[in-house]
Amino acid sequence: HYPTHPYCMNSLLPTFVTTFWRPGNCLRLKYQLESAAALVVKMSELNDAVVITRLQTKAQVASNMITSLRKQLSQLKQQAIASETDRLSQENEELRESVKRLQLKLTNTQIQNGVTLYPSPSDVIPPQVVTSLGKTMESCVSNGPVTTPTTHVTPSLNNAPSPQTENKTQPVTPDKTKAKKETKKPTESKKGPSGEVKMDVSRLDFRIGKIVSVKRHPDAEGLYVEEIDVGEEKNRTVISGLVKHVTMEEMQDKLLVVICNLKPAKMRGIVSEAMVMCASSPDKVEIINPPEGSIPGDRVSFEGYSGTPDTQLNPKKKVFETLQPDLNTDSSRVATYKGVPFVVEGKGACIAPTMANAAIK
């Protein structure tokens, strides 16, 4: 390709013809060419061995690197799995606590709206449920149906021993049998002219009470614990859900109307022995005020409904639950049963402060 190149045939031909075209020169050239070819072959073999060695070394390094990467990848997988497990466990715990808070909020809402609850023996709120403010609450539902009005706790079914349970601890004698028969006679007095058991307000024991002391419930944010004088030797402990509606200062020494013949109930570990009567709506709650001049122990009566109240209402008969829908304030804010006012004899009617045509619970 390069005419001036010393080995180009065009430039070598004259020299080749004049110089190398001799037997001795040709043999020498042949020997030199063969030596050069052998040297090239040997160098090629050496280069191939070096290349192979280098390739083998690099392959070994690559294999070691892959093994190391596999180990690191396995460790990263294990760390990721452990981290994800911890995250999911924490998330599950948060969801569990959220469900508990929502269950508690639902229960409190039902209590405030006067919903009647019917828990089964296994339907027990966990002993320590963490609320939104970090407080704990104990089990609040005992076996059997519980009526929970807006402003108070209705007694449960199984907290106070029944007369039948107490009688089981004593031997039965003929005199005992007669005593039992005699105790059934007052029940007969509850029957009307047709022979059916009366179901009216005369079976409810409404009295005037005075709050002697009041404090917040230690295990429930929305409840007060009151000591109320109802004209008995001993004050009654009453639990009411009025924290959001009435201040503690307003509660202290206040006269009010209470129902005293509901069965005692344990609420958040404290037994409630009566119930405060209030005018109630979804947005507002007011305590029913007795007439001026009332004193603790005064009875509340209803014209046209005479009779002696039950000593203690049987929760299974649902007497209060049946009568409660007929307890309302009228357009003049007077507390009534089927339009008949709550009256303290000789002193006047019981009235709500501001709420007219409201349910009384």
mmCIF file of C-alpha atoms in Angstrom, residues 51-310:
data_model
loop_
_atom_site.group_PDB
_atom_site.id
_atom_site.type_symbol
_atom_site.label_atom_id
_atom_site.label_comp_id
_atom_site.label_asym_id
_atom_site.label_seq_id
_atom_site.Cartn_x
_atom_site.Cartn_y
_atom_site.Cartn_z
ATOM 1 C CA VAL A 51 -4.399 -14.106 29.410
ATOM 2 C CA ILE A 52 -5.862 -17.398 30.644
ATOM 3 C CA THR A 53 -4.237 -16.921 34.047
ATOM 4 C CA ARG A 54 -5.572 -13.431 34.291
ATOM 5 C CA LEU A 55 -9.046 -14.553 33.252
ATOM 6 C CA GLN A 56 -8.992 -17.340 35.836
ATOM 7 C CA THR A 57 -7.920 -14.858 38.530
ATOM 8 C CA LYS A 58 -10.661 -12.445 37.563
ATOM 9 C CA ALA A 59 -13.203 -15.272 37.508
ATOM 10 C CA GLN A 60 -12.197 -16.297 41.027
ATOM 11 C CA VAL A 61 -12.479 -12.686 42.228
ATOM 12 C CA ALA A 62 -15.878 -12.390 40.590
ATOM 13 C CA SER A 63 -17.017 -15.656 42.209
ATOM 14 C CA ASN A 64 -15.879 -14.445 45.636
ATOM 15 C CA MET A 65 -17.617 -11.130 45.071
ATOM 16 C CA ILE A 66 -20.872 -12.887 44.087
ATOM 17 C CA THR A 67 -20.686 -15.067 47.202
ATOM 18 C CA SER A 68 -20.131 -11.998 49.367
ATOM 19 C CA LEU A 69 -23.017 -10.159 47.673
ATOM 20 C CA ARG A 70 -25.288 -13.142 48.240
ATOM 21 C CA LYS A 71 -24.445 -13.159 51.946
ATOM 22 C CA GLN A 72 -25.050 -9.408 52.187
ATOM 23 C CA LEU A 73 -28.334 -9.780 50.304
ATOM 24 C CA SER A 74 -29.443 -12.537 52.692
ATOM 25 C CA GLN A 75 -28.584 -10.374 55.698
ATOM 26 C CA LEU A 76 -30.456 -7.414 54.198
ATOM 27 C CA LYS A 77 -33.495 -9.629 53.601
ATOM 28 C CA GLN A 78 -33.454 -10.823 57.204
ATOM 29 C CA GLN A 79 -33.110 -7.247 58.474
ATOM 30 C CA ALA A 80 -35.937 -6.086 56.208
ATOM 31 C CA ILE A 81 -38.166 -8.943 57.362
ATOM 32 C CA ALA A 82 -37.426 -8.191 61.025
ATOM 33 C CA SER A 83 -38.031 -4.466 60.498
ATOM 34 C CA GLU A 84 -41.305 -5.116 58.667
ATOM 35 C CA THR A 85 -42.410 -7.565 61.363
ATOM 36 C CA ASP A 86 -41.758 -4.966 64.070
ATOM 37 C CA ARG A 87 -43.604 -2.318 62.078
ATOM 38 C CA LEU A 88 -46.613 -4.562 61.497
ATOM 39 C CA SER A 89 -46.662 -5.609 65.157
ATOM 40 C CA GLN A 90 -46.626 -1.971 66.263
ATOM 41 C CA GLU A 91 -49.328 -1.115 63.724
ATOM 42 C CA ASN A 92 -51.473 -4.024 64.921
ATOM 43 C CA GLU A 93 -51.067 -2.881 68.514
ATOM 44 C CA GLU A 94 -52.076 0.659 67.561
ATOM 45 C CA LEU A 95 -55.108 -0.670 65.688
ATOM 46 C CA ARG A 96 -56.036 -2.824 68.677
ATOM 47 C CA GLU A 97 -55.868 0.167 70.998
ATOM 48 C CA SER A 98 -57.844 2.230 68.474
ATOM 49 C CA VAL A 99 -60.571 -0.427 68.382
ATOM 50 C CA LYS A 100 -60.686 -0.465 72.196
ATOM 51 C CA ARG A 101 -60.983 3.339 72.293
ATOM 52 C CA LEU A 102 -63.763 3.246 69.695
ATOM 53 C CA GLN A 103 -65.584 0.519 71.653
ATOM 54 C CA LEU A 104 -65.301 2.625 74.779
ATOM 55 C CA LYS A 105 -66.472 5.739 72.932
ATOM 56 C CA LEU A 106 -69.450 3.782 71.575
ATOM 57 C CA THR A 107 -70.335 2.562 75.079
ATOM 58 C CA ASN A 108 -70.142 6.104 76.486
ATOM 59 C CA THR A 109 -72.256 7.423 73.603
ATOM 60 C CA GLN A 110 -74.852 4.738 74.252
ATOM 61 C CA ILE A 111 -74.856 5.655 77.933
ATOM 62 C CA GLN A 112 -75.369 9.335 77.120
ATOM 63 C CA ASN A 113 -78.185 8.546 74.653
ATOM 64 C CA GLY A 114 -79.983 6.294 77.122
ATOM 65 C CA VAL A 115 -79.518 3.078 75.107
ATOM 66 C CA THR A 116 -80.407 -0.129 76.919
ATOM 67 C CA LEU A 117 -77.462 -2.550 76.844
ATOM 68 C CA TYR A 118 -77.816 -6.336 77.017
ATOM 69 C CA PRO A 119 -74.319 -7.758 77.553
ATOM 70 C CA SER A 120 -73.697 -11.489 77.621
ATOM 71 C CA PRO A 121 -71.601 -13.070 80.437
ATOM 72 C CA SER A 122 -68.565 -12.951 78.138
ATOM 73 C CA ASP A 123 -69.225 -9.376 76.996
ATOM 74 C CA VAL A 124 -66.851 -7.691 79.417
ATOM 75 C CA ILE A 125 -64.869 -4.573 78.725
ATOM 76 C CA PRO A 126 -61.134 -5.271 79.211
ATOM 77 C CA PRO A 127 -59.982 -4.454 82.746
ATOM 78 C CA GLN A 128 -57.578 -1.784 81.569
ATOM 79 C CA VAL A 129 -58.489 0.109 78.417
ATOM 80 C CA VAL A 130 -56.264 3.069 77.648
ATOM 81 C CA THR A 131 -58.417 6.097 76.838
ATOM 82 C CA SER A 132 -57.488 9.075 74.677
ATOM 83 C CA LEU A 133 -56.186 10.942 77.737
ATOM 84 C CA GLY A 134 -54.108 8.035 78.994
ATOM 85 C CA LYS A 135 -56.407 6.953 81.808
ATOM 86 C CA THR A 136 -57.451 3.389 82.487
ATOM 87 C CA MET A 137 -60.910 2.006 82.985
ATOM 88 C CA GLU A 138 -62.011 -1.178 84.653
ATOM 89 C CA SER A 139 -64.772 -3.522 83.659
ATOM 90 C CA CYS A 140 -68.077 -1.679 83.743
ATOM 91 C CA VAL A 141 -70.598 -4.297 82.752
ATOM 92 C CA SER A 142 -71.745 -7.139 84.986
ATOM 93 C CA ASN A 143 -73.770 -10.144 83.877
ATOM 94 C CA GLY A 144 -77.320 -9.464 82.790
ATOM 95 C CA PRO A 145 -79.075 -6.522 81.068
ATOM 96 C CA VAL A 146 -78.149 -3.031 82.194
ATOM 97 C CA THR A 147 -80.143 0.116 81.459
ATOM 98 C CA THR A 148 -77.837 3.094 81.074
ATOM 99 C CA PRO A 149 -79.684 6.443 80.881
ATOM 100 C CA THR A 150 -78.156 9.694 79.775
ATOM 101 C CA THR A 151 -77.172 11.171 83.101
ATOM 102 C CA HIS A 152 -76.649 8.267 85.371
ATOM 103 C CA VAL A 153 -75.942 4.586 85.700
ATOM 104 C CA THR A 154 -78.841 2.202 85.964
ATOM 105 C CA PRO A 155 -78.187 -0.618 88.419
ATOM 106 C CA SER A 156 -77.066 -3.941 86.999
ATOM 107 C CA LEU A 157 -78.652 -7.305 87.557
ATOM 108 C CA ASN A 158 -76.135 -9.311 89.482
ATOM 109 C CA ASN A 159 -74.367 -7.028 91.939
ATOM 110 C CA ALA A 160 -76.771 -7.093 94.891
ATOM 111 C CA PRO A 161 -77.781 -10.421 96.388
ATOM 112 C CA SER A 162 -81.430 -11.266 95.921
ATOM 113 C CA PRO A 163 -83.651 -12.430 98.762
ATOM 114 C CA GLN A 164 -83.834 -15.850 97.159
ATOM 115 C CA THR A 165 -80.049 -16.155 97.204
ATOM 116 C CA GLU A 166 -79.926 -15.206 100.882
ATOM 117 C CA ASN A 167 -82.683 -17.663 101.704
ATOM 118 C CA LYS A 168 -80.673 -20.513 100.170
ATOM 119 C CA THR A 169 -78.123 -20.186 102.936
ATOM 120 C CA GLN A 170 -80.739 -20.967 105.607
ATOM 121 C CA PRO A 171 -82.696 -24.169 106.157
ATOM 122 C CA VAL A 172 -86.252 -24.103 104.887
ATOM 123 C CA THR A 173 -88.916 -24.594 107.560
ATOM 124 C CA PRO A 174 -92.729 -24.463 107.419
ATOM 125 C CA ASP A 175 -92.598 -20.980 109.019
ATOM 126 C CA LYS A 176 -90.156 -19.915 106.310
ATOM 127 C CA THR A 177 -92.565 -21.073 103.633
ATOM 128 C CA LYS A 178 -95.324 -19.010 105.175
ATOM 129 C CA ALA A 179 -93.035 -15.994 105.258
ATOM 130 C CA LYS A 180 -92.362 -16.432 101.551
ATOM 131 C CA LYS A 181 -96.061 -16.549 100.821
ATOM 132 C CA GLU A 182 -96.563 -13.389 102.840
ATOM 133 C CA THR A 183 -93.844 -11.584 100.875
ATOM 134 C CA LYS A 184 -95.715 -12.318 97.668
ATOM 135 C CA LYS A 185 -98.876 -10.594 98.886
ATOM 136 C CA PRO A 186 -97.551 -7.041 98.244
ATOM 137 C CA THR A 187 -97.062 -8.057 94.603
ATOM 138 C CA GLU A 188 -100.773 -8.775 94.417
ATOM 139 C CA SER A 189 -101.453 -5.181 95.464
ATOM 140 C CA LYS A 190 -99.801 -4.067 92.220
ATOM 141 C CA LYS A 191 -102.621 -5.632 90.237
ATOM 142 C CA GLY A 192 -105.313 -3.460 88.736
ATOM 143 C CA PRO A 193 -109.088 -4.037 88.733
ATOM 144 C CA SER A 194 -108.773 -6.513 85.850
ATOM 145 C CA GLY A 195 -106.282 -8.620 87.795
ATOM 146 C CA GLU A 196 -103.282 -7.634 85.661
ATOM 147 C CA VAL A 197 -100.095 -6.341 87.288
ATOM 148 C CA LYS A 198 -100.065 -2.540 87.249
ATOM 149 C CA MET A 199 -97.484 -0.903 85.069
ATOM 150 C CA ASP A 200 -97.556 2.765 85.980
ATOM 151 C CA VAL A 201 -95.498 5.437 87.700
ATOM 152 C CA SER A 202 -96.773 4.505 91.176
ATOM 153 C CA ARG A 203 -94.240 1.647 91.151
ATOM 154 C CA LEU A 204 -91.295 4.071 90.933
ATOM 155 C CA ASP A 205 -89.833 5.495 94.149
ATOM 156 C CA PHE A 206 -89.054 9.144 93.315
ATOM 157 C CA ARG A 207 -87.637 11.229 96.179
ATOM 158 C CA ILE A 208 -85.995 14.577 96.719
ATOM 159 C CA GLY A 209 -82.270 14.293 97.396
ATOM 160 C CA LYS A 210 -79.423 16.662 98.202
ATOM 161 C CA ILE A 211 -75.849 16.215 96.991
ATOM 162 C CA VAL A 212 -73.652 16.196 100.090
ATOM 163 C CA SER A 213 -70.386 15.670 98.207
ATOM 164 C CA VAL A 214 -69.308 15.193 94.620
ATOM 165 C CA LYS A 215 -66.062 14.154 92.944
ATOM 166 C CA ARG A 216 -64.819 12.847 89.613
ATOM 167 C CA HIS A 217 -64.835 9.115 89.104
ATOM 168 C CA PRO A 218 -61.216 7.905 89.360
ATOM 169 C CA ASP A 219 -61.539 5.556 86.372
ATOM 170 C CA ALA A 220 -64.065 7.305 84.108
ATOM 171 C CA GLU A 221 -63.658 10.774 82.629
ATOM 172 C CA GLY A 222 -67.351 11.452 82.051
ATOM 173 C CA LEU A 223 -68.728 10.362 85.440
ATOM 174 C CA TYR A 224 -69.318 12.030 88.808
ATOM 175 C CA VAL A 225 -69.465 10.106 92.085
ATOM 176 C CA GLU A 226 -71.968 11.773 94.426
ATOM 177 C CA GLU A 227 -73.033 11.167 98.001
ATOM 178 C CA ILE A 228 -76.754 12.049 98.116
ATOM 179 C CA ASP A 229 -78.953 12.479 101.166
ATOM 180 C CA VAL A 230 -82.424 11.016 100.419
ATOM 181 C CA GLY A 231 -83.778 11.162 103.960
ATOM 182 C CA GLU A 232 -82.284 7.861 105.124
ATOM 183 C CA GLU A 233 -79.804 7.160 107.907
ATOM 184 C CA LYS A 234 -77.033 6.672 105.363
ATOM 185 C CA ASN A 235 -76.320 8.694 102.252
ATOM 186 C CA ARG A 236 -76.541 6.901 98.929
ATOM 187 C CA THR A 237 -73.651 6.708 96.483
ATOM 188 C CA VAL A 238 -74.769 7.659 92.977
ATOM 189 C CA ILE A 239 -72.795 7.691 89.734
ATOM 190 C CA SER A 240 -73.960 10.138 87.062
ATOM 191 C CA GLY A 241 -72.658 10.927 83.575
ATOM 192 C CA LEU A 242 -72.971 14.698 83.948
ATOM 193 C CA VAL A 243 -69.371 15.874 83.642
ATOM 194 C CA LYS A 244 -69.939 17.389 80.187
ATOM 195 C CA HIS A 245 -73.178 19.110 81.185
ATOM 196 C CA VAL A 246 -72.950 20.293 84.803
ATOM 197 C CA THR A 247 -69.922 21.671 86.640
ATOM 198 C CA MET A 248 -68.812 20.240 89.939
ATOM 199 C CA GLU A 249 -69.551 23.574 91.648
ATOM 200 C CA GLU A 250 -73.147 23.448 90.393
ATOM 201 C CA MET A 251 -73.522 19.892 91.638
ATOM 202 C CA GLN A 252 -72.369 20.617 95.199
ATOM 203 C CA ASP A 253 -75.282 20.940 97.691
ATOM 204 C CA LYS A 254 -77.829 20.779 94.860
ATOM 205 C CA LEU A 255 -81.398 19.553 95.457
ATOM 206 C CA LEU A 256 -82.632 17.148 92.809
ATOM 207 C CA VAL A 257 -85.030 14.283 92.051
ATOM 208 C CA VAL A 258 -83.706 10.723 92.310
ATOM 209 C CA ILE A 259 -85.250 7.321 91.778
ATOM 210 C CA CYS A 260 -84.352 5.089 94.714
ATOM 211 C CA ASN A 261 -85.728 1.603 93.992
ATOM 212 C CA LEU A 262 -83.519 0.518 91.099
ATOM 213 C CA LYS A 263 -81.251 -2.431 91.787
ATOM 214 C CA PRO A 264 -77.724 -1.255 92.778
ATOM 215 C CA ALA A 265 -75.122 -1.547 90.034
ATOM 216 C CA LYS A 266 -71.326 -1.479 90.026
ATOM 217 C CA MET A 267 -69.913 1.032 87.553
ATOM 218 C CA ARG A 268 -66.142 1.159 87.035
ATOM 219 C CA GLY A 269 -65.709 -0.541 90.393
ATOM 220 C CA ILE A 270 -68.092 1.727 92.396
ATOM 221 C CA VAL A 271 -71.664 0.718 93.283
ATOM 222 C CA SER A 272 -74.392 3.183 92.257
ATOM 223 C CA GLU A 273 -77.453 3.062 94.530
ATOM 224 C CA ALA A 274 -79.840 5.501 92.835
ATOM 225 C CA MET A 275 -80.332 7.546 89.681
ATOM 226 C CA VAL A 276 -80.514 11.306 89.092
ATOM 227 C CA MET A 277 -83.474 12.385 86.930
ATOM 228 C CA CYS A 278 -82.664 14.840 84.151
ATOM 229 C CA ALA A 279 -84.279 16.437 81.131
ATOM 230 C CA SER A 280 -82.303 15.191 78.181
ATOM 231 C CA SER A 281 -81.769 15.793 74.479
ATOM 232 C CA PRO A 282 -78.933 14.731 72.153
ATOM 233 C CA ASP A 283 -77.166 18.066 72.736
ATOM 234 C CA LYS A 284 -78.171 19.111 76.247
ATOM 235 C CA VAL A 285 -78.870 17.687 79.708
ATOM 236 C CA GLU A 286 -80.396 19.462 82.727
ATOM 237 C CA ILE A 287 -81.087 18.241 86.256
ATOM 238 C CA ILE A 288 -84.780 18.411 87.235
ATOM 239 C CA ASN A 289 -85.252 20.971 90.030
ATOM 240 C CA PRO A 290 -87.590 20.249 92.974
ATOM 241 C CA PRO A 291 -90.018 22.945 94.127
ATOM 242 C CA GLU A 292 -88.858 25.494 96.679
ATOM 243 C CA GLY A 293 -89.071 24.334 100.279
ATOM 244 C CA SER A 294 -88.317 20.686 99.405
ATOM 245 C CA ILE A 295 -86.096 18.746 101.778
ATOM 246 C CA PRO A 296 -84.199 15.468 101.359
ATOM 247 C CA GLY A 297 -86.560 12.506 101.634
ATOM 248 C CA ASP A 298 -89.713 14.243 100.324
ATOM 249 C CA ARG A 299 -91.749 11.905 98.126
ATOM 250 C CA VAL A 300 -92.736 12.782 94.565
ATOM 251 C CA SER A 301 -96.329 11.835 93.781
ATOM 252 C CA PHE A 302 -98.563 11.782 90.709
ATOM 253 C CA GLU A 303 -102.264 12.651 90.816
ATOM 254 C CA GLY A 304 -104.391 9.664 89.849
ATOM 255 C CA TYR A 305 -101.565 7.149 90.390
ATOM 256 C CA SER A 306 -101.730 6.067 93.995
ATOM 257 C CA GLY A 307 -99.917 3.090 95.444
ATOM 258 C CA THR A 308 -96.804 2.033 97.249
ATOM 259 C CA PRO A 309 -93.601 1.890 95.138
ATOM 260 C CA ASP A 310 -91.826 -1.429 94.756
#
